[in-house]
Short mmCIF file of C-alpha atoms and ligand atoms in Angstrom, two decimals:
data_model
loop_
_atom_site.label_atom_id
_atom_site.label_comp_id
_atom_site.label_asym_id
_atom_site.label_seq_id
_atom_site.Cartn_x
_atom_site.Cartn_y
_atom_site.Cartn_z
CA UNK A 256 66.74 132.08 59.69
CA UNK A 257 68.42 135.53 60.66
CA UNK A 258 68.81 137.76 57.82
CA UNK A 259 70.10 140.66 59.06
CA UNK A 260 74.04 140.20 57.38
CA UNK A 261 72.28 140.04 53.91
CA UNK A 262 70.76 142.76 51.95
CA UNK A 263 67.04 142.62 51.70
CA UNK A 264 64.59 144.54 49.41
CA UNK A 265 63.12 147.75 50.97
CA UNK A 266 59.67 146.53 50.94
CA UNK A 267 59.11 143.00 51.67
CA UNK A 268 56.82 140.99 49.62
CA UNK A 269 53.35 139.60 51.76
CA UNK A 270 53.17 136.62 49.97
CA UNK A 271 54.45 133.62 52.01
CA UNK A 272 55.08 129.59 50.31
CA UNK A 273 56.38 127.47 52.50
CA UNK A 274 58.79 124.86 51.41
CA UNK A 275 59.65 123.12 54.16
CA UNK A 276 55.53 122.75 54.76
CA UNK A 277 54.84 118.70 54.75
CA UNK A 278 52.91 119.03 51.60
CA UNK A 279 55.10 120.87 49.82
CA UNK A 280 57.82 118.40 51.05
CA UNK A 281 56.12 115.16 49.59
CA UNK A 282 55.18 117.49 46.29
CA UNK A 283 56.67 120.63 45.60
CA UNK A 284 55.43 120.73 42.43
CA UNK A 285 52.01 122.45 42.85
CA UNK A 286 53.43 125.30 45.15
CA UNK A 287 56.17 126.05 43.03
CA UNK A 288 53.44 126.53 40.09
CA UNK A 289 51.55 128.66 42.20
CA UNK A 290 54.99 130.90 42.75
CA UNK A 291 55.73 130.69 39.18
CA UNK A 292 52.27 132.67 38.41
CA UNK A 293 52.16 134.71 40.69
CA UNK A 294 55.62 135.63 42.14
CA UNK A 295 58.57 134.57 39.87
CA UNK A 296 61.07 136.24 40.97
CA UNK A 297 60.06 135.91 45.34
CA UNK A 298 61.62 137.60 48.04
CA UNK A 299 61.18 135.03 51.27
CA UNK A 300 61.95 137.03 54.23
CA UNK A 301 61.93 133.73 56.16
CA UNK A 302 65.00 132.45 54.32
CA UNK A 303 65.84 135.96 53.38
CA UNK A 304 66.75 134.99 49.98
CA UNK A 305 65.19 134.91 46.51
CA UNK A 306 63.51 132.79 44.75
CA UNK A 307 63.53 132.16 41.10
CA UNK A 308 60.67 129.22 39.53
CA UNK A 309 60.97 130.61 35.73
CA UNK A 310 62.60 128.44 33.37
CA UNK A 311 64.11 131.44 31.33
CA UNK A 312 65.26 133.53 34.28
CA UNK A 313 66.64 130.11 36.19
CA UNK A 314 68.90 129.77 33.28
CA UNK A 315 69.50 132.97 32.60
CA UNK A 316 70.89 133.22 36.03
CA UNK A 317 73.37 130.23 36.02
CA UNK A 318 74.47 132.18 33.03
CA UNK A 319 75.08 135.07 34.77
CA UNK A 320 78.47 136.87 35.30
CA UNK A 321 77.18 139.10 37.98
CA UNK A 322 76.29 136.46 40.20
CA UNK A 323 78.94 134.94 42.36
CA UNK A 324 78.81 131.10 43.46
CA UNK A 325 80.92 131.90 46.75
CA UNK A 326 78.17 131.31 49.24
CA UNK A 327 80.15 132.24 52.44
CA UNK A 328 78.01 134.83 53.25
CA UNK A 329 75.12 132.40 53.13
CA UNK A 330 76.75 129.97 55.43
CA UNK A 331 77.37 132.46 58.04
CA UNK A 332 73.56 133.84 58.00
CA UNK A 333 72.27 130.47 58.42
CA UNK A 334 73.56 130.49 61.83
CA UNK A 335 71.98 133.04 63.13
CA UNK A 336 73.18 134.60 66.27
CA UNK A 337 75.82 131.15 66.54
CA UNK A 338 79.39 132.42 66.94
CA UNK A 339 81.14 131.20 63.03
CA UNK A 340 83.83 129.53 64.68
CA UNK A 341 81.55 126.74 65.09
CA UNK A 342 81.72 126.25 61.58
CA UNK A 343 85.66 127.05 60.74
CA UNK A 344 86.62 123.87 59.50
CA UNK A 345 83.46 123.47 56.99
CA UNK A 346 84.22 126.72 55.92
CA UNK A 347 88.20 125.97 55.41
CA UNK A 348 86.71 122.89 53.41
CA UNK A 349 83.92 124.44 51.90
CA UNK A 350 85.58 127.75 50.21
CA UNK A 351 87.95 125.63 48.02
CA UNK A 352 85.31 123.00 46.45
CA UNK A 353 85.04 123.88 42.45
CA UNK A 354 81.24 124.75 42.78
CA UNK A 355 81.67 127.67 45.12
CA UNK A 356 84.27 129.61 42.87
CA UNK A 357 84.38 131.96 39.81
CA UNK A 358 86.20 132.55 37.57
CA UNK A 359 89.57 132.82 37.04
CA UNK A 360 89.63 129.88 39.90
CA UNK A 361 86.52 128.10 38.64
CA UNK A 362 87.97 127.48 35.12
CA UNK A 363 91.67 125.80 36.69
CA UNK A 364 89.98 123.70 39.07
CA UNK A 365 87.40 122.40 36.62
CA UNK A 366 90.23 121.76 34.15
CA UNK A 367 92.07 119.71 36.61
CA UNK A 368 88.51 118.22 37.56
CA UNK A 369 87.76 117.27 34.12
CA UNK A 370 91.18 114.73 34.53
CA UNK A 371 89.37 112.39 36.61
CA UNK A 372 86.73 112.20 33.84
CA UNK A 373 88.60 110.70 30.70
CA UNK A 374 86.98 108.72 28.17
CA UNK A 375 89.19 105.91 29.50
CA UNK A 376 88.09 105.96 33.23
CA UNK A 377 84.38 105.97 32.66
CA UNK A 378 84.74 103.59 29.80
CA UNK A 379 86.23 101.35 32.80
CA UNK A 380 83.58 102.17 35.36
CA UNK A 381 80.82 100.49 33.46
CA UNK A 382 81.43 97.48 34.40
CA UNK A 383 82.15 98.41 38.12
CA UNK A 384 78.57 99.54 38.07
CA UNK A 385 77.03 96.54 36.29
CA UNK A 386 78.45 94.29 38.65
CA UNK A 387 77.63 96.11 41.54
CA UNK A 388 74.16 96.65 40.41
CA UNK A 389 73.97 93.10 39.73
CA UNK A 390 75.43 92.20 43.40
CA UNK A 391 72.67 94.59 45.01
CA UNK A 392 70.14 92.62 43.25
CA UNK A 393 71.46 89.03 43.67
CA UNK A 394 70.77 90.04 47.59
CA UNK A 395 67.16 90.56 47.33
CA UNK A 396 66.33 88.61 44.27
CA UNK A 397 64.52 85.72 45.76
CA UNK A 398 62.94 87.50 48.73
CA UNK A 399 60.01 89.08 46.62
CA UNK A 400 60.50 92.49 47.89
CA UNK A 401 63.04 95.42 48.67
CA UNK A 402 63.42 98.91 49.93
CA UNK A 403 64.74 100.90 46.79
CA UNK A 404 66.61 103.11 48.94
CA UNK A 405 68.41 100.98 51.91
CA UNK A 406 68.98 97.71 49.57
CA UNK A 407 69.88 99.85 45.89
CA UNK A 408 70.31 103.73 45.76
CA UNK A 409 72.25 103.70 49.04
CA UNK A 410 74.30 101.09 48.28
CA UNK A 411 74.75 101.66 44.72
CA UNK A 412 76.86 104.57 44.64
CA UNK A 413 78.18 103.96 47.89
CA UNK A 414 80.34 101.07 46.39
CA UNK A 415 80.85 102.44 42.45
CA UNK A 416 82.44 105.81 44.08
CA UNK A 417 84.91 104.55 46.52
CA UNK A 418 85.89 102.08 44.09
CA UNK A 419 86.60 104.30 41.81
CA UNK A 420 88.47 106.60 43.92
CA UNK A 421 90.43 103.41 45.84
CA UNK A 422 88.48 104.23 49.07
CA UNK A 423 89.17 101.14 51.57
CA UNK A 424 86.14 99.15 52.28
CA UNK A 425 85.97 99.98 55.90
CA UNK A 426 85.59 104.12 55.17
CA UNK A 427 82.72 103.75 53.35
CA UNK A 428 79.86 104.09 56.73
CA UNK A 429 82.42 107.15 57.88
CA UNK A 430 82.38 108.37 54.23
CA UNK A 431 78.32 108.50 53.68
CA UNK A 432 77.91 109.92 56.98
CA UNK A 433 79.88 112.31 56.90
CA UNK A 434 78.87 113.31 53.30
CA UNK A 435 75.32 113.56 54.65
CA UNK A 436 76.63 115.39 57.52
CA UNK A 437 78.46 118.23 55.38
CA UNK A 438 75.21 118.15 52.51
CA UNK A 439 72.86 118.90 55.03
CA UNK A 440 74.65 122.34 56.34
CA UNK A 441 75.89 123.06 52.79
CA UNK A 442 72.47 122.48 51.11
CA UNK A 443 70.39 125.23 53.19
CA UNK A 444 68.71 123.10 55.87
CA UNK A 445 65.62 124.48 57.70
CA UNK A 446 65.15 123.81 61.15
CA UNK A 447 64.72 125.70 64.87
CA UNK A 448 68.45 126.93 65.89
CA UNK A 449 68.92 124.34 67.90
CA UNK A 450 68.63 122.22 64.63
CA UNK A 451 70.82 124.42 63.77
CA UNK A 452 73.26 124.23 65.82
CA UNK A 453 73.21 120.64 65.59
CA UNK A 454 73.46 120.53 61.63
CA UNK A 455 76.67 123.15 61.77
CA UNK A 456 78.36 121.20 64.39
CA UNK A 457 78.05 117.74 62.52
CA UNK A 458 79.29 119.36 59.00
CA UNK A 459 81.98 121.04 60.73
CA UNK A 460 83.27 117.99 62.53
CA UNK A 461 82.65 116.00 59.26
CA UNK A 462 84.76 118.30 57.05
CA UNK A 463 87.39 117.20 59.87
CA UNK A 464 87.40 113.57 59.62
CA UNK A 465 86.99 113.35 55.91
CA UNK A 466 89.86 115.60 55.10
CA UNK A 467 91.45 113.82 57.46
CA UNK A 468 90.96 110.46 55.57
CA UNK A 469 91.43 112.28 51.91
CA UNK A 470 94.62 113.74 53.03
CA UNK A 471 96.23 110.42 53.94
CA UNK A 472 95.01 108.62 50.86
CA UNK A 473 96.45 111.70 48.93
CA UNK A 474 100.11 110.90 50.58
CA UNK A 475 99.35 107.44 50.10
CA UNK A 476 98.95 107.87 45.90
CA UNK A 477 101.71 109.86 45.90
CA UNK A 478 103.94 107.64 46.64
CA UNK A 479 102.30 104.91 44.60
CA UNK A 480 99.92 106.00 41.74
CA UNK A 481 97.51 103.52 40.83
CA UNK A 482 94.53 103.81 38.47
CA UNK A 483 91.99 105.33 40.80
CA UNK A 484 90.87 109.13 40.69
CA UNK A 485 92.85 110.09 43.51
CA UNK A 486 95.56 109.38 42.01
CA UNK A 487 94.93 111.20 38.32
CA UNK A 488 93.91 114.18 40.23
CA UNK A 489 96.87 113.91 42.47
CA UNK A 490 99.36 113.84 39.10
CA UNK A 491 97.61 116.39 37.67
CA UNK A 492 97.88 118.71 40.54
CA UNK A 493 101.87 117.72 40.71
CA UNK A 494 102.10 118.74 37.02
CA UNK A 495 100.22 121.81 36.56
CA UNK A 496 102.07 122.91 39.78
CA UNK A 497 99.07 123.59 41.84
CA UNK A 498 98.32 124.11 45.14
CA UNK A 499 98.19 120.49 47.36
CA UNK A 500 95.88 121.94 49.91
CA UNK A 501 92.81 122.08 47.34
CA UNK A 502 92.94 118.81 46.20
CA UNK A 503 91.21 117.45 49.66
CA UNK A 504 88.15 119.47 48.65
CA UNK A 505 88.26 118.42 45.17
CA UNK A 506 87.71 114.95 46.28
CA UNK A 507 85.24 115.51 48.79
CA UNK A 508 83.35 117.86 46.13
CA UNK A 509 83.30 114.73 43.57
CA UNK A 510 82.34 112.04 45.99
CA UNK A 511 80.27 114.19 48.14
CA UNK A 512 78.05 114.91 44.98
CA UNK A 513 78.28 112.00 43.61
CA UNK A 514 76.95 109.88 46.48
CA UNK A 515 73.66 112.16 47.49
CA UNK A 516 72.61 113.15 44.02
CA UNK A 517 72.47 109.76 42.37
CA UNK A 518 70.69 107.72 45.80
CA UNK A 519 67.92 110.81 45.54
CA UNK A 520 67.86 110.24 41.88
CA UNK A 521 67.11 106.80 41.46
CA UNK A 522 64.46 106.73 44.13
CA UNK A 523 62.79 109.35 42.02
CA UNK A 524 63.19 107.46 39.14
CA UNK A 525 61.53 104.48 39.91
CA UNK A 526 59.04 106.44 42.39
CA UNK A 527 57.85 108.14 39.03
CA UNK A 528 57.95 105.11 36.45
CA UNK A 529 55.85 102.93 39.44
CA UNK A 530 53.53 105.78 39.39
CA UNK A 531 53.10 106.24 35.91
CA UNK A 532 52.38 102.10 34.70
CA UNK A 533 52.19 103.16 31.26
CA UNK A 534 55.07 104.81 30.36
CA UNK A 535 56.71 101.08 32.76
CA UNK A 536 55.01 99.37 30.48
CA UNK A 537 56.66 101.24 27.14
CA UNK A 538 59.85 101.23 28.45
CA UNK A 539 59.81 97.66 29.68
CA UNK A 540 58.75 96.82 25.83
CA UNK A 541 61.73 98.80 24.44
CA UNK A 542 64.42 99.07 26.80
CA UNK A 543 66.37 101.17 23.95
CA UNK A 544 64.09 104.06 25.15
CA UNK A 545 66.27 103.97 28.34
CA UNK A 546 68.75 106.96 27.80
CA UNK A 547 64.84 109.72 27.15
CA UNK A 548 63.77 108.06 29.89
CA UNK A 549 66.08 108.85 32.46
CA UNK A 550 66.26 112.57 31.04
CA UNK A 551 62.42 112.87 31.28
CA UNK A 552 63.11 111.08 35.18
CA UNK A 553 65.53 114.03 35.90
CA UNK A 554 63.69 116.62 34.62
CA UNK A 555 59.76 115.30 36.37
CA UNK A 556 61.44 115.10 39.80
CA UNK A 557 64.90 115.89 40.05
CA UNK A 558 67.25 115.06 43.09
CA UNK A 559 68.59 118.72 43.10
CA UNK A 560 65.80 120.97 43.17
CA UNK A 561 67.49 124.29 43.86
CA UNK A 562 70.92 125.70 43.81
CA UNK A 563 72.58 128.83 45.04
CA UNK A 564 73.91 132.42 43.51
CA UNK A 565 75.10 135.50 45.32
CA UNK A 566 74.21 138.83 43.62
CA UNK A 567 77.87 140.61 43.07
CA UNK A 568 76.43 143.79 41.92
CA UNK A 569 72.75 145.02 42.39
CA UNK A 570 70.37 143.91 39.77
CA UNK A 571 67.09 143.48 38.23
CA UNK A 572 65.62 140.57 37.25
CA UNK A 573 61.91 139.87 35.74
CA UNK A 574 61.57 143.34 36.93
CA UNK A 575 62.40 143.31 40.59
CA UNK A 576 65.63 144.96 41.67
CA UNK A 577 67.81 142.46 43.84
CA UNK A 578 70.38 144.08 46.22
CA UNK A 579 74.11 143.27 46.04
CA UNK A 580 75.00 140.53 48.42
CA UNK A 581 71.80 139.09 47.67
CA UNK A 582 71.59 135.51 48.22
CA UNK A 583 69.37 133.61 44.92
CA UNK A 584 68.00 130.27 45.27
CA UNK A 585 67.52 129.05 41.48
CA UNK A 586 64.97 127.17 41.22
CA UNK A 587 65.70 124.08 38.93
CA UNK A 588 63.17 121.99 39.74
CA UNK A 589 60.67 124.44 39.06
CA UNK A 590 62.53 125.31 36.22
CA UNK A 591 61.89 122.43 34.62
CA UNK A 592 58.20 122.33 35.23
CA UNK A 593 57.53 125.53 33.75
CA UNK A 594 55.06 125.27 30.93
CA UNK A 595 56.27 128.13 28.95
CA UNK A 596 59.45 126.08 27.72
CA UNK A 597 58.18 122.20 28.37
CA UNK A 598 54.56 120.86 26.82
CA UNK A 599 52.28 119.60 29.46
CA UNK A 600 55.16 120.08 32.23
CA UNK A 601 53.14 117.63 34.45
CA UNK A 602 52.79 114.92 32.41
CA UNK A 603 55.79 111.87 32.80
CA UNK A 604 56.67 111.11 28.78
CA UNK A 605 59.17 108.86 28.94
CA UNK A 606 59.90 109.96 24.84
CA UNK A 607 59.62 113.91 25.32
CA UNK A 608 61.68 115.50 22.64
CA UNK A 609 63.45 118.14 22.35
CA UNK A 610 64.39 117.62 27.00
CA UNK A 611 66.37 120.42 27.40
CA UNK A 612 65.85 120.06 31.55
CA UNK A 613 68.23 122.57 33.94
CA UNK A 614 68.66 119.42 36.35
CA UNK A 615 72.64 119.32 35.50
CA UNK A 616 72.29 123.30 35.56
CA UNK A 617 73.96 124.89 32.42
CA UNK A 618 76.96 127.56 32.01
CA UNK A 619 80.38 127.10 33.49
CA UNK A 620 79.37 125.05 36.40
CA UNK A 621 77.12 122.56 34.54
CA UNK A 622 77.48 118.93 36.48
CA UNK A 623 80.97 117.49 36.33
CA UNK A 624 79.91 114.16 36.79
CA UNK A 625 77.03 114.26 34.22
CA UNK A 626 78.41 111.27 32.20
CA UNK A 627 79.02 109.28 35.33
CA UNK A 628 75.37 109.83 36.69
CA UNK A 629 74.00 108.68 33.50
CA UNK A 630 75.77 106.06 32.85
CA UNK A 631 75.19 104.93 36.83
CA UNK A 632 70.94 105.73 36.02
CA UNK A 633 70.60 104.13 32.92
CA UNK A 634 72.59 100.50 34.04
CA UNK A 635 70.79 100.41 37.43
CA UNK A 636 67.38 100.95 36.04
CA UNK A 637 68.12 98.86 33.14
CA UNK A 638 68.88 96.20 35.09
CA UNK A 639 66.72 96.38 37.56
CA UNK A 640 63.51 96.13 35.59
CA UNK A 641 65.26 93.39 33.51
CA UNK A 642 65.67 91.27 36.60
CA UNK A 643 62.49 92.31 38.45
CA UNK A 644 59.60 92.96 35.21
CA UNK A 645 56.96 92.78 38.16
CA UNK A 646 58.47 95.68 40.48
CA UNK A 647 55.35 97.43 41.94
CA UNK A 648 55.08 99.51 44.89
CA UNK A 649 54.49 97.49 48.32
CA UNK A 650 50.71 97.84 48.92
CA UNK A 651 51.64 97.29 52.73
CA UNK A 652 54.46 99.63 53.50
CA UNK A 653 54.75 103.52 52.95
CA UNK A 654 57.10 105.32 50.55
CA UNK A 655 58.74 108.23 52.99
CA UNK A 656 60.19 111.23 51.21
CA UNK A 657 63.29 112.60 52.57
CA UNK A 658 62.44 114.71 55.41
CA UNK A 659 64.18 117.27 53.32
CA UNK A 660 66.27 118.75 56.01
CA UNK A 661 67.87 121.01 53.11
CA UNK A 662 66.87 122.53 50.23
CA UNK A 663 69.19 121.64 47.84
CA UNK A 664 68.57 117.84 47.87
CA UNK A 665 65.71 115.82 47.35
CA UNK A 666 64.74 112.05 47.10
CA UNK A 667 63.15 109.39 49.36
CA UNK A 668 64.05 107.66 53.05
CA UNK A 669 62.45 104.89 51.78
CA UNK A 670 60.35 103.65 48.80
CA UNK A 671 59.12 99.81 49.32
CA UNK A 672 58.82 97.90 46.05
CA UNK A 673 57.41 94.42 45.49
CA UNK A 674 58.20 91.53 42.24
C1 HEM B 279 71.45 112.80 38.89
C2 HEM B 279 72.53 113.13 39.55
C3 HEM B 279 73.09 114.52 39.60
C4 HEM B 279 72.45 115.74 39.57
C5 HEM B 279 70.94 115.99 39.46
C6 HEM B 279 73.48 116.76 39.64
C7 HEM B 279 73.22 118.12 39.59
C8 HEM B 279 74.21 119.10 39.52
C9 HEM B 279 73.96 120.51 39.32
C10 HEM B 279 72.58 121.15 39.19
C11 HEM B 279 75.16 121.15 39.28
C12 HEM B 279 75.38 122.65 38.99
C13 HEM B 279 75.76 123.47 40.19
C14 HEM B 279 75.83 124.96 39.89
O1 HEM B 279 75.31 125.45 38.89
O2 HEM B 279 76.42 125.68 40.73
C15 HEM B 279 76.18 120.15 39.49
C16 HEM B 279 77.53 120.42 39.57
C17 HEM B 279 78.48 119.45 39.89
N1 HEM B 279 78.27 118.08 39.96
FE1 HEM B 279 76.51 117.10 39.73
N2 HEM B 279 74.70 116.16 39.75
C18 HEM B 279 74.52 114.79 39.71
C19 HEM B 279 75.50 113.83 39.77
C20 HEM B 279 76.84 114.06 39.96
C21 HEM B 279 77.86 113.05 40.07
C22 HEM B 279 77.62 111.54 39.95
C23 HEM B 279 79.04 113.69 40.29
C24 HEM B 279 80.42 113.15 40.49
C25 HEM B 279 80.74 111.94 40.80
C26 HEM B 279 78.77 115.12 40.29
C27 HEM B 279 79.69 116.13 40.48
C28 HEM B 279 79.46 117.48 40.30
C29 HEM B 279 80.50 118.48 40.43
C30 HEM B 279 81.95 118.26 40.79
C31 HEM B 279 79.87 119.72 40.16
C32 HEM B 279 80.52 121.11 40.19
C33 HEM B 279 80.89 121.55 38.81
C34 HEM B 279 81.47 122.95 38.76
O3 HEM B 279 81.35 123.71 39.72
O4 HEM B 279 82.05 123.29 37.73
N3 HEM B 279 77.42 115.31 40.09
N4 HEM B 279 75.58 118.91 39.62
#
């Protein structure tokens, strides 16, 4: 990655951890420990950004007023010497999502945001989930086995989401592809240029077709409200008198996250209850553990591992001074496995109390869609050790972790389970 349109530090730091290395990729955990002690707060020339693995300065930096979650500048480095009109209409898409604004901007477009979460519409999601959960399983119940990923994390959100936002049925292969198209640019990918190249052209022609498709749906609601999030975003943009244009990226921001972060999350889930028979076993014995158990799943392996700040002034954090224009990679999932705020950080406790894990970050931008995602966790892995009490991993096949084409997401290709 070319870093020469961001500032670096005068001196670069020797040390190198790679984390796109294939060990680090199936387990990041022990080379993030190994960063933690001895380089906190890491300049990595290769990326030419920072990296932050303490729990206190990780959360003292999504705190932070001085850094900026516009990551424009970051989006443009990542290509290198590739001309940036490759990557105009991600960009026109891109600047407007909620998660890449400050404040004053931030705070209106989460207000509006927070009107697709009422009480009301998640209270009437529940059941969309239980049923689809229970649909998902009904498919594979009597053929002894399943992949977690292609027959239940895919799947699973892939039919809640559009359901709830009154996405038609045949969208939804366009939708998750070009989600997975736009996550993989936005998400700091590594990869030769031509990799690249190929990642920028996909997101850019992605943020095409799905505006494309949110656009008309938007018209569509206008017209005719119905019950669906599209169309309580759409009324509250009309009466708060905001601008139309940014309510395409508000969608795509809400499904977009919605659909990688929960498929990454449950194949981490069960990946680390299979792994871990005893804490199975407790929780299979008192399913009313559920709601610790999914904290203590998000916080041992959590689908977003990192996420990004831009340094709007220079600063100085755990002692190193950080250039303004600096880009910051906060380490979350290091974060969270940081012994100095967690007891044994390595050890899966399905009970730990107090939890207090960064993997819905914290501050302003803490996750939107928090409720939902718990709500979607603890029904599907209710029900689906309910329905399958033998689930065990499939001696025969391999698990494959994502090939973790960007930082920012995290979870498994595939993870073959037997009952
Ligand atoms: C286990 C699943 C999930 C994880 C681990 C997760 C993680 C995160 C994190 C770490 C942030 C903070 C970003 C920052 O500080 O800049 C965030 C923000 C956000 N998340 Fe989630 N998320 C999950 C599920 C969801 C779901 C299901 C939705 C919606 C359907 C969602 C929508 C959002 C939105 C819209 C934001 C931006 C909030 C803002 O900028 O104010 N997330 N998420």
């Amino acid at each position: 990655m070319n870093s020469q349109h961001l500032n670096m530090p005068a001196r670069a730091n020797q040390q190198t951890y790679d984390l796109f290395a294939s060990g680090a990729l199936v387990n990041s955990y022990p080379l993030f420990k190994r960063m933690r002690e001895e380089d906190p707060v890491h300049y990595c020339e290769s990326f030419g950004y920072w990296i932050l693995t303490r729990y206190r300065d990780v959360e003292a930096a999504l705190r932070d007023e001085r850094l900026s979650s516009n990551r424009t500048a970051l989006f443009i480095n990542q290509l290198g010497s590739l001309d940036v009109n490759l990557i105009q209409n991600f960009l026109d898409l891109i600047t407007k999502i909620m998660v890449e604004q400050d404040p004053p901007k931030h705070t209106q477009l989460r207000k509006l945001g927070n009107q697709g979460f009422t009480t009301r519409a998640l209270e009437s999601w529940r059941s969309i989930i239980q049923n689809t959960t229970d649909r998902l399983l009904d498919n594979v119940q009597n053929q002894g086995g399943m992949d977690i990923v292609s027959d239940l994390s895919i799947p699973l959100p892939l039919f809640i989401l559009p359901e709830i936002f009154g996405v038609p049925e045949t969208d939804r292969a366009n939708m998750l592809e070009w989600t997975m198209n736009i996550g993989t640019f936005w998400g700091a990918p590594g990869g030769s240029n031509i990799e690249i190249e190929e990642f920028a052209l996909h997101a850019d022609r992605a943020a095409v077709q799905f505006s494309a498709l949110i656009r008309q749906l938007i018209e569509q609601r206008r017209r005719q409200p119905g019950t669906d999030m599209i169309s309580l975003l759409t009324v509250a943009y009309l009466e708060q008198g905001f601008n139309f244009e940014e309510l395409p990226s508000l969608c795509i921001q809400i499904l977009g996250a919605g659909l990688l972060t929960i498929t990454d999350m449950i194949s981490n889930g069960v990946n680390a209850l299979l792994r871990h028979p005893d804490q199975l076993q407790k929780l299979q014995q008192n399913p009313a553990l559920i709601n610790s158990a999914v904290e203590e799943m998000i916080r041992f392996d959590t689908s977003v591992p990192f996420f990004f700040r831009i340094a709007k002034l220079d600063l100085t954090i755990g002692g190193k001074d950080i250039p303004k224009g600096s880009v910051i990679a906060l380490g979350l999932g290091a974060a969270n496995h940081d012994p100095q705020k967690f007891d044994s950080p390595s050890v899966f406790n399905i009970t730990r109390s107090p939890n207090e894990h960064l993997g819905f970050g914290s501050g302003i931008h803490s996750c939107l869609g928090a409720v939902l995602a718990r709500m979607e966790l603890t029904i599907c892995l209710t029900t689906l050790l309910r329905r399958l009490p033998n689930l065990r991993f499939d001696p025969d096949k391999q698990a494959i972790p994502t090939k973790h084409k960007s930082l920012l997401f995290k979870g498994f290709d595939s993870l073959p389970v037997k009952f």
